[in-house]
Tab-separated table of C-alpha atoms in Angstrom:
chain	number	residue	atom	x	y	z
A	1	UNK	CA	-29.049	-7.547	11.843
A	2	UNK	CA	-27.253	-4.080	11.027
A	3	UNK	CA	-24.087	-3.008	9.951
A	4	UNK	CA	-23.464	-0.879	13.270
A	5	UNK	CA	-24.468	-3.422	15.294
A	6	UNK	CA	-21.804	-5.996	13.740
A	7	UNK	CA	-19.277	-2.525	14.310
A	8	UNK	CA	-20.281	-2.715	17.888
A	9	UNK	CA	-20.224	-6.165	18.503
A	10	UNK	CA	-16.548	-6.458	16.715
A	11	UNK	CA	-15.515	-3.649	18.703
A	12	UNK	CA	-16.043	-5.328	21.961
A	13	UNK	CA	-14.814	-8.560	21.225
A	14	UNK	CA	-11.334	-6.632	20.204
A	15	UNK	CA	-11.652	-4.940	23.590
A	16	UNK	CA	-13.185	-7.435	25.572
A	17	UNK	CA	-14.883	-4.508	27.768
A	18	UNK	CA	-18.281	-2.735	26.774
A	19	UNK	CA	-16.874	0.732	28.498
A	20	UNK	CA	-13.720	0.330	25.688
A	21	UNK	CA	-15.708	-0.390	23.076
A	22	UNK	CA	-17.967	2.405	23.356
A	23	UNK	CA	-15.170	4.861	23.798
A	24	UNK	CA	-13.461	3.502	20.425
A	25	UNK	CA	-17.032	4.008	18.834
A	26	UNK	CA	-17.498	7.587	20.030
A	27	UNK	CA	-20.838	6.501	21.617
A	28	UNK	CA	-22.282	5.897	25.174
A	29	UNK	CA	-21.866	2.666	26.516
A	30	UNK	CA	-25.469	2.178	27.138
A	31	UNK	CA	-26.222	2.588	23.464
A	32	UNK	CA	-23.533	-0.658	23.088
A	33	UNK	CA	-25.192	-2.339	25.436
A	34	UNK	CA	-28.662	-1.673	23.835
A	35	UNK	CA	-27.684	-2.776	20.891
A	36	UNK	CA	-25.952	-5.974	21.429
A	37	UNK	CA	-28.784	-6.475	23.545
A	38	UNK	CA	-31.044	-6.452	20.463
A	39	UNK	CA	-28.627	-8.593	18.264
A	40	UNK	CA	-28.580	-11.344	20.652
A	41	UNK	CA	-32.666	-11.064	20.786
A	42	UNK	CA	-32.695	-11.005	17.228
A	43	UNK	CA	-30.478	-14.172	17.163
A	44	UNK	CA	-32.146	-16.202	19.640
A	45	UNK	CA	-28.917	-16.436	21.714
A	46	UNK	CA	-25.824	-14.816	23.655
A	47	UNK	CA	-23.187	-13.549	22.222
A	48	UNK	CA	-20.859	-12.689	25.153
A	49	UNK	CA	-20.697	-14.435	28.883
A	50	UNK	CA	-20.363	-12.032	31.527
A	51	UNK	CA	-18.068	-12.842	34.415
A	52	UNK	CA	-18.185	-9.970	36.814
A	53	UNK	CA	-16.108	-7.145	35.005
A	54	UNK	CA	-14.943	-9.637	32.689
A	55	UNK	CA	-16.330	-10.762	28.995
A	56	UNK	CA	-16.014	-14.130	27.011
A	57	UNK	CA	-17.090	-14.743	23.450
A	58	UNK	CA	-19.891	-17.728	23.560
A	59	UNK	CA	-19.450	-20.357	20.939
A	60	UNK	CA	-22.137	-18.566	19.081
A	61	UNK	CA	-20.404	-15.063	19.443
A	62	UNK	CA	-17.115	-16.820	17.957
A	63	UNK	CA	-19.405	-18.135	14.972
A	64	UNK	CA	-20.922	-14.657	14.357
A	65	UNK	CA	-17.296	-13.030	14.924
A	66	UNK	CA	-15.997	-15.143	12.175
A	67	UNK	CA	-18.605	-14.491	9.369
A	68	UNK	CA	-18.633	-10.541	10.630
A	69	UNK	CA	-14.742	-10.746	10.160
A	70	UNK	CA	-15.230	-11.530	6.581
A	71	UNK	CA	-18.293	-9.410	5.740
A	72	UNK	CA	-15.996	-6.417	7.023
A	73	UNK	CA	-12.895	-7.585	4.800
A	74	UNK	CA	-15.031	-8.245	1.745
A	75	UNK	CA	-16.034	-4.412	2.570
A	76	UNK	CA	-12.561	-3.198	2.976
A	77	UNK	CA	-11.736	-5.267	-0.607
A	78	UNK	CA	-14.832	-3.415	-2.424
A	79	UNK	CA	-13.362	0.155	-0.908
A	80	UNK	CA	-10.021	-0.660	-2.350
A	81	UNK	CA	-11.052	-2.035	-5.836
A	82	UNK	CA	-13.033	1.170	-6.428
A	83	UNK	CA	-10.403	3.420	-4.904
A	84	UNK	CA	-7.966	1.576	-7.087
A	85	UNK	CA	-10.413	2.432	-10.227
A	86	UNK	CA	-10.426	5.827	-9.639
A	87	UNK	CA	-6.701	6.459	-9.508
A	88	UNK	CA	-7.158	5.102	-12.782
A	89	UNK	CA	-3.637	2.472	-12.715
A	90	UNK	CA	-1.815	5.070	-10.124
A	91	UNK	CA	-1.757	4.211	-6.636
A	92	UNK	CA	0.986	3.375	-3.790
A	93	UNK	CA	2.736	0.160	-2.906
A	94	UNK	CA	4.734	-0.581	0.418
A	95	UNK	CA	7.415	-2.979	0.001
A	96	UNK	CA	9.380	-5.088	2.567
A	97	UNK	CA	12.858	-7.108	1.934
A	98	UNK	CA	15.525	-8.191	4.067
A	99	UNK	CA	18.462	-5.932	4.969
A	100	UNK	CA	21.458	-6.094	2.256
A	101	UNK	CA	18.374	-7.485	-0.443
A	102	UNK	CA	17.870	-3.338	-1.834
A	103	UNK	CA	21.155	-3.180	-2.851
A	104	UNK	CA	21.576	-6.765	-4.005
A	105	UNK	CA	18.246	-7.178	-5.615
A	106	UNK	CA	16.416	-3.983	-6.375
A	107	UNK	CA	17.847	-0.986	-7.331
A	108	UNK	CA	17.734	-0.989	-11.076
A	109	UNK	CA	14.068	-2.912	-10.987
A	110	UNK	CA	12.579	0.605	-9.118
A	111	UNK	CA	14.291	2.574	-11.404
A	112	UNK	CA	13.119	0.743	-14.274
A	113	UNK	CA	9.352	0.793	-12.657
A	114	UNK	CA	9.639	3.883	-11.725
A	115	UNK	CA	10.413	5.432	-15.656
A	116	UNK	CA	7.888	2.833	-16.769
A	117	UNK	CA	4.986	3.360	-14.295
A	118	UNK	CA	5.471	7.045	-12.943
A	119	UNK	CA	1.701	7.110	-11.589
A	120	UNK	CA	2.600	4.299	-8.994
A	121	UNK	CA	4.510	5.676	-5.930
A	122	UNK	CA	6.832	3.110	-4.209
A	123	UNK	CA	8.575	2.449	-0.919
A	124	UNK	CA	11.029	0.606	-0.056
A	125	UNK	CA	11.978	-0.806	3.339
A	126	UNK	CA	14.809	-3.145	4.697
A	127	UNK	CA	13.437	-4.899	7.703
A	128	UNK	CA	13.870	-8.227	9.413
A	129	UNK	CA	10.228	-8.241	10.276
A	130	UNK	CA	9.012	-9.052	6.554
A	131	UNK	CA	6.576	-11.736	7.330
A	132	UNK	CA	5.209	-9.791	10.498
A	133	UNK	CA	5.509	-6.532	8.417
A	134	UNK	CA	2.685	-8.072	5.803
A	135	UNK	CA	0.481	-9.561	8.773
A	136	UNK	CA	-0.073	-6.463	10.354
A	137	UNK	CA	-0.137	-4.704	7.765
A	138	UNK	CA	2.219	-2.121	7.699
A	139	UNK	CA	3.655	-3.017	4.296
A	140	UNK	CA	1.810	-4.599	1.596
A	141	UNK	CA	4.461	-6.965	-0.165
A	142	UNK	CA	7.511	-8.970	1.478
A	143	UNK	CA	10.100	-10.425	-0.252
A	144	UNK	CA	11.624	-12.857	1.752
A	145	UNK	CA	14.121	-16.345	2.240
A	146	UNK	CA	11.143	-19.330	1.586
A	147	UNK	CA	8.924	-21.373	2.516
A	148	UNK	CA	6.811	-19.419	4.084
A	149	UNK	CA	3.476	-21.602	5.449
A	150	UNK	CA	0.726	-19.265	6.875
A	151	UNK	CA	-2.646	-19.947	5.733
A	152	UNK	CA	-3.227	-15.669	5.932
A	153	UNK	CA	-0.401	-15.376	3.586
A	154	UNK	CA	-0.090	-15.967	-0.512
A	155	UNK	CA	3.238	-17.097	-0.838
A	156	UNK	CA	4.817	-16.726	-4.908
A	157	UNK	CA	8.226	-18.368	-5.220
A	158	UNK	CA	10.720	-16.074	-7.255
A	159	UNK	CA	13.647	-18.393	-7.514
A	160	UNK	CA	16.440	-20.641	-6.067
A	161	UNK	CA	19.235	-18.313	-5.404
A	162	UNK	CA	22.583	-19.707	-5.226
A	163	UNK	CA	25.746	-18.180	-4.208
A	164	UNK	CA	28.954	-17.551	-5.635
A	165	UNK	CA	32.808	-16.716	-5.086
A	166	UNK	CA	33.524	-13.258	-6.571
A	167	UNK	CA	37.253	-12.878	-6.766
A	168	UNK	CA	40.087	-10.273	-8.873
A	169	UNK	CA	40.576	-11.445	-13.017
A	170	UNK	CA	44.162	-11.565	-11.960
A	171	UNK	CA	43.531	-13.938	-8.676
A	172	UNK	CA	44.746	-17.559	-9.421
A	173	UNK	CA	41.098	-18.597	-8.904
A	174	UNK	CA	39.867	-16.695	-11.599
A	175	UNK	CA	40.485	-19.320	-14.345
A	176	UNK	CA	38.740	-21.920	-12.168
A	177	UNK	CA	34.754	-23.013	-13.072
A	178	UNK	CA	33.992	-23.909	-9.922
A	179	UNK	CA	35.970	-24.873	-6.271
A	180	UNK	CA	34.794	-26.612	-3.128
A	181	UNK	CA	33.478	-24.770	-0.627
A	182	UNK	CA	35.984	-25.786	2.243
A	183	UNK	CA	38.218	-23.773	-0.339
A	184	UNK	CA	36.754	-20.680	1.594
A	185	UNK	CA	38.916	-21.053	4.964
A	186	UNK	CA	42.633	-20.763	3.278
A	187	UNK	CA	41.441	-17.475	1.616
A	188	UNK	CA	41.337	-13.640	1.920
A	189	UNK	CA	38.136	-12.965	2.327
A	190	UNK	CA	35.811	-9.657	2.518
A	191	UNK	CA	32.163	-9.944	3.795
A	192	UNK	CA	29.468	-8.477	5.245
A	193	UNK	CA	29.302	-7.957	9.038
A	194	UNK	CA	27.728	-11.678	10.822
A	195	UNK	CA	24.463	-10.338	11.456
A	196	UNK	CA	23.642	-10.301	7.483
A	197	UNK	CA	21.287	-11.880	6.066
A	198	UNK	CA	23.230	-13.223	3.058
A	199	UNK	CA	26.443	-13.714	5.866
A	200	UNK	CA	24.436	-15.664	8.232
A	201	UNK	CA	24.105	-18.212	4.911
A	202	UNK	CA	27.366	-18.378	4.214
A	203	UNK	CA	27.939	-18.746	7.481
A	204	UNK	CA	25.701	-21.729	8.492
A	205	UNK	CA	27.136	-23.561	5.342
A	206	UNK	CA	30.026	-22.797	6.426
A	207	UNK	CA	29.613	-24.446	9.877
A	208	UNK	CA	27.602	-27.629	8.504
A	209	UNK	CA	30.969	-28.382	6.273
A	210	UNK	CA	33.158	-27.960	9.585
A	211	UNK	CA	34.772	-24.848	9.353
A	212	UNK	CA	33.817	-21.177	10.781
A	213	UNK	CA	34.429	-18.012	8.380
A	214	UNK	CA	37.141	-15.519	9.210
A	215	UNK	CA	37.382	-12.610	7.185
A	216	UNK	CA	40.253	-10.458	6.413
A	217	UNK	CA	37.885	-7.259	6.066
A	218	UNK	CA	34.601	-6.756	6.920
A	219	UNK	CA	31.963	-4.155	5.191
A	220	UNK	CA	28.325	-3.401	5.450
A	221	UNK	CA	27.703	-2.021	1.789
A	222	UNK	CA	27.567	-4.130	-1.453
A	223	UNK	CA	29.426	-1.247	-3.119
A	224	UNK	CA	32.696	-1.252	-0.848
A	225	UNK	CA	32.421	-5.017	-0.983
A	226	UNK	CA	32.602	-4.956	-4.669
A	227	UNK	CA	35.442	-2.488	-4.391
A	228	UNK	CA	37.672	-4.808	-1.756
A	229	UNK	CA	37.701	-6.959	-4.641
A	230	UNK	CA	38.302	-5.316	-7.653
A	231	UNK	CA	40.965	-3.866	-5.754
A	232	UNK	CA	42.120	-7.480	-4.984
A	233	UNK	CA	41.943	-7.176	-1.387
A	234	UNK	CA	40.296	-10.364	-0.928
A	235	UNK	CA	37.150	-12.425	-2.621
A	236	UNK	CA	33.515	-12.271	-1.803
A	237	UNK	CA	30.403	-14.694	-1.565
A	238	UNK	CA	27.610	-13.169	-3.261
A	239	UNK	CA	24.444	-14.221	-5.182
A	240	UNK	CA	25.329	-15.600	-8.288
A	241	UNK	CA	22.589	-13.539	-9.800
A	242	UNK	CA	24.002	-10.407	-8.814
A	243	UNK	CA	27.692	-11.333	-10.121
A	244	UNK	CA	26.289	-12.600	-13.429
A	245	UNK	CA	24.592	-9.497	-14.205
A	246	UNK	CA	27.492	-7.210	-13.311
A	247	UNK	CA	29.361	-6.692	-16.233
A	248	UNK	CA	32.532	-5.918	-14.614
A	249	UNK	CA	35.871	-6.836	-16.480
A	250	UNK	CA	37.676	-6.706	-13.276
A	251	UNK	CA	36.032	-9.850	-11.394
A	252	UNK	CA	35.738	-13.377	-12.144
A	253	UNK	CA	32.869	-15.473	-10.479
A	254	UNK	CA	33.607	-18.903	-9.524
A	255	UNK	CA	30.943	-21.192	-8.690
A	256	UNK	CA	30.948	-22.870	-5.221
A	257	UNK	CA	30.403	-26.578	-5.003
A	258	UNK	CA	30.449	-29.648	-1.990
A	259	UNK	CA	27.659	-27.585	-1.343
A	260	UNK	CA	26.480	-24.461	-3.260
A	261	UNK	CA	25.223	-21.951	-0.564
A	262	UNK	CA	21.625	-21.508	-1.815
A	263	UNK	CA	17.913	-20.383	-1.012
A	264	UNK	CA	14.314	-20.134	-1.870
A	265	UNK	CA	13.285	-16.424	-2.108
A	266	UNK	CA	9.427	-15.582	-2.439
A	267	UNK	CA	6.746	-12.644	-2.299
A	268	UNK	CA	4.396	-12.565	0.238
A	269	UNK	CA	1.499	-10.543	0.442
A	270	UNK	CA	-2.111	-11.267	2.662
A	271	UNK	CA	-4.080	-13.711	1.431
A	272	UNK	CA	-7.325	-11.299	2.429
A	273	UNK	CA	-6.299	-8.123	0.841
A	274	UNK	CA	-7.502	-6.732	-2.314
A	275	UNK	CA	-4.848	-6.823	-5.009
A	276	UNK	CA	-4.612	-3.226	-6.931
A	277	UNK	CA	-3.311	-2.517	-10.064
A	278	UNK	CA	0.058	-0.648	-8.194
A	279	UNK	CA	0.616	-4.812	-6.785
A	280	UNK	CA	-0.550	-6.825	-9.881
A	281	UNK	CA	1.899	-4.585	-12.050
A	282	UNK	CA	4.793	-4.763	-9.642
A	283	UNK	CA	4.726	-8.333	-9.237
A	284	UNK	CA	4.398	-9.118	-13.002
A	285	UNK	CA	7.083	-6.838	-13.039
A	286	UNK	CA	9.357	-8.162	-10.425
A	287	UNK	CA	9.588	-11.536	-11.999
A	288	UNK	CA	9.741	-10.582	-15.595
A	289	UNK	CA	12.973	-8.498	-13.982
A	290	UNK	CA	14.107	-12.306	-12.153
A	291	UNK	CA	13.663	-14.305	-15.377
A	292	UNK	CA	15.913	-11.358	-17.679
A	293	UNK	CA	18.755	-11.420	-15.113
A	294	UNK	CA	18.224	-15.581	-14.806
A	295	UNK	CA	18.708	-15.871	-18.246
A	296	UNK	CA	21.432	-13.639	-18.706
A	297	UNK	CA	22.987	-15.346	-16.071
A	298	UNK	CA	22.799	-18.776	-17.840
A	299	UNK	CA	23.902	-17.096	-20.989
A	300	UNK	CA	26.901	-15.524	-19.120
């Protein structure tokens, strides 16, 4: 059994059509033929049924496809681990988060990893598509609202994020610990637009405890939001996380209660891909950055 025969034979099963395969090889279908031909000689058995102009795996073609699936991603591993030793700890890292989760959750982490580990080039891209993102592979790490259960994905939990009511020192609020949610619908309040991430919680607690949202101002930036209410236009509902670590004299944070708005957050990455020095550093990383700002946050 050889290498380019497994290449061929994988080839056709993604096309189901010899003609295909041999044009995404760059070789004459005959030769396909010919070879798979040979393989199924060699085997003892058939690999594909062939219907007229259509192709089925066997139940011995879906054996071999699964053990040829792994030889070729035990391949693709070794090419990364030695690609990733020759950059000698540089390398790239594509990373996927929810819309609104950059600004919330990220900014000063990149720029942190960024002075730390110059040699590492990052991106960073707000999508609702994280999980799907990872699967097909068009970004290497998601961070994303938990549990996620897929047996091709290696799910890390980062923490339980819980949310909070940001309001002006000078609101009557301010001198409050904590308030009931239902609290919410008497007051001015500024908030993302409804098809936010962190709004679409807020708004589905919201609902559960009887009552829909109504803002006085809406905004699609965590800056202007912060503005509204510094300026005391209204108060805000925003991870806790993010208002603990603020420092800013100007707003109080009140914790929510009869419920606290909250959610699991994790990192995903797939469960078959070779894990580089750019991903092992910037996962250490990202939850050495989670437990600083937790524990400020308690300390707060």
């Amino acid at each position: 059994m050889e290498l380019k025969q497994l290449q061929y034979f994988m080839a056709i099963c993604e096309e189901l059509h010899f003609s295909r395969a041999a044009e995404k090889m760059g070789v004459s279908a005959p030769n396909v033929s010919q070879q798979i031909r040979r393989l199924e000689e060699e085997l003892g058995v058939l690999l594909f049924d062939r219907v007229g102009k259509t192709i089925v795996l066997t139940d011995a073609g879906a054996i071999l496809h699964e053990h040829a699936a792994a030889v070729f991603g035990h391949l693709q591993q070794a090419g990364d681990a030695i690609a990733d030793l020759k950059q000698m700890q540089g390398g790239s890292l594509s990373i996927g988060v929810l819309p609104g989760d950059a600004d919330l959750m990220f900014n000063a982490l990149l720029l942190d990893f960024h002075q730390t580990y110059p040699t590492i080039s990052l991106s960073l891209l707000e999508t609702m598509k994280v999980t799907e993102q990872v699967l097909d592979r068009s970004i290497d790490i998601g961070v994303t609202i938990g549990p996620v259960n897929d047996e091709r994905l290696t799910s890390i939990p980062l923490f339980h994020e819980e949310f909070s009511l940001a309001v002006h020192r000078n609101d009557p609020l301010a001198g409050e610990n904590f308030i009931p949610l239902n609290r919410l619908r008497s007051m001015n309040m500024v908030m993302f637009p409804p098809d936010h991430q962190c709004r679409k919680l807020i708004d589905r607690f919201c609902m559960d405890n009887g009552f829909a949202l109504q803002p006085h101002m809406v905004t699609t930036t965590l800056s202007s939001l912060l503005q509204m209410v510094q300026s005391g236009v209204g108060a805000c509902v925003l991870p806790r996380l993010l208002l603990d670590n603020l420092r800013n004299a100007e707003i109080k944070v009140v914790h929510l209660r009869n419920p606290t708005p909250s959610q699991d957050i994790c990192l995903i990455y797939r469960s078959d891909r070779f894990v580089g020095y750019a991903m092992r550093t910037f996962i250490k990383n990202l939850r050495a950055y989670i437990e600083t700002a937790i524990r400020h946050s308690k300390s707060s």
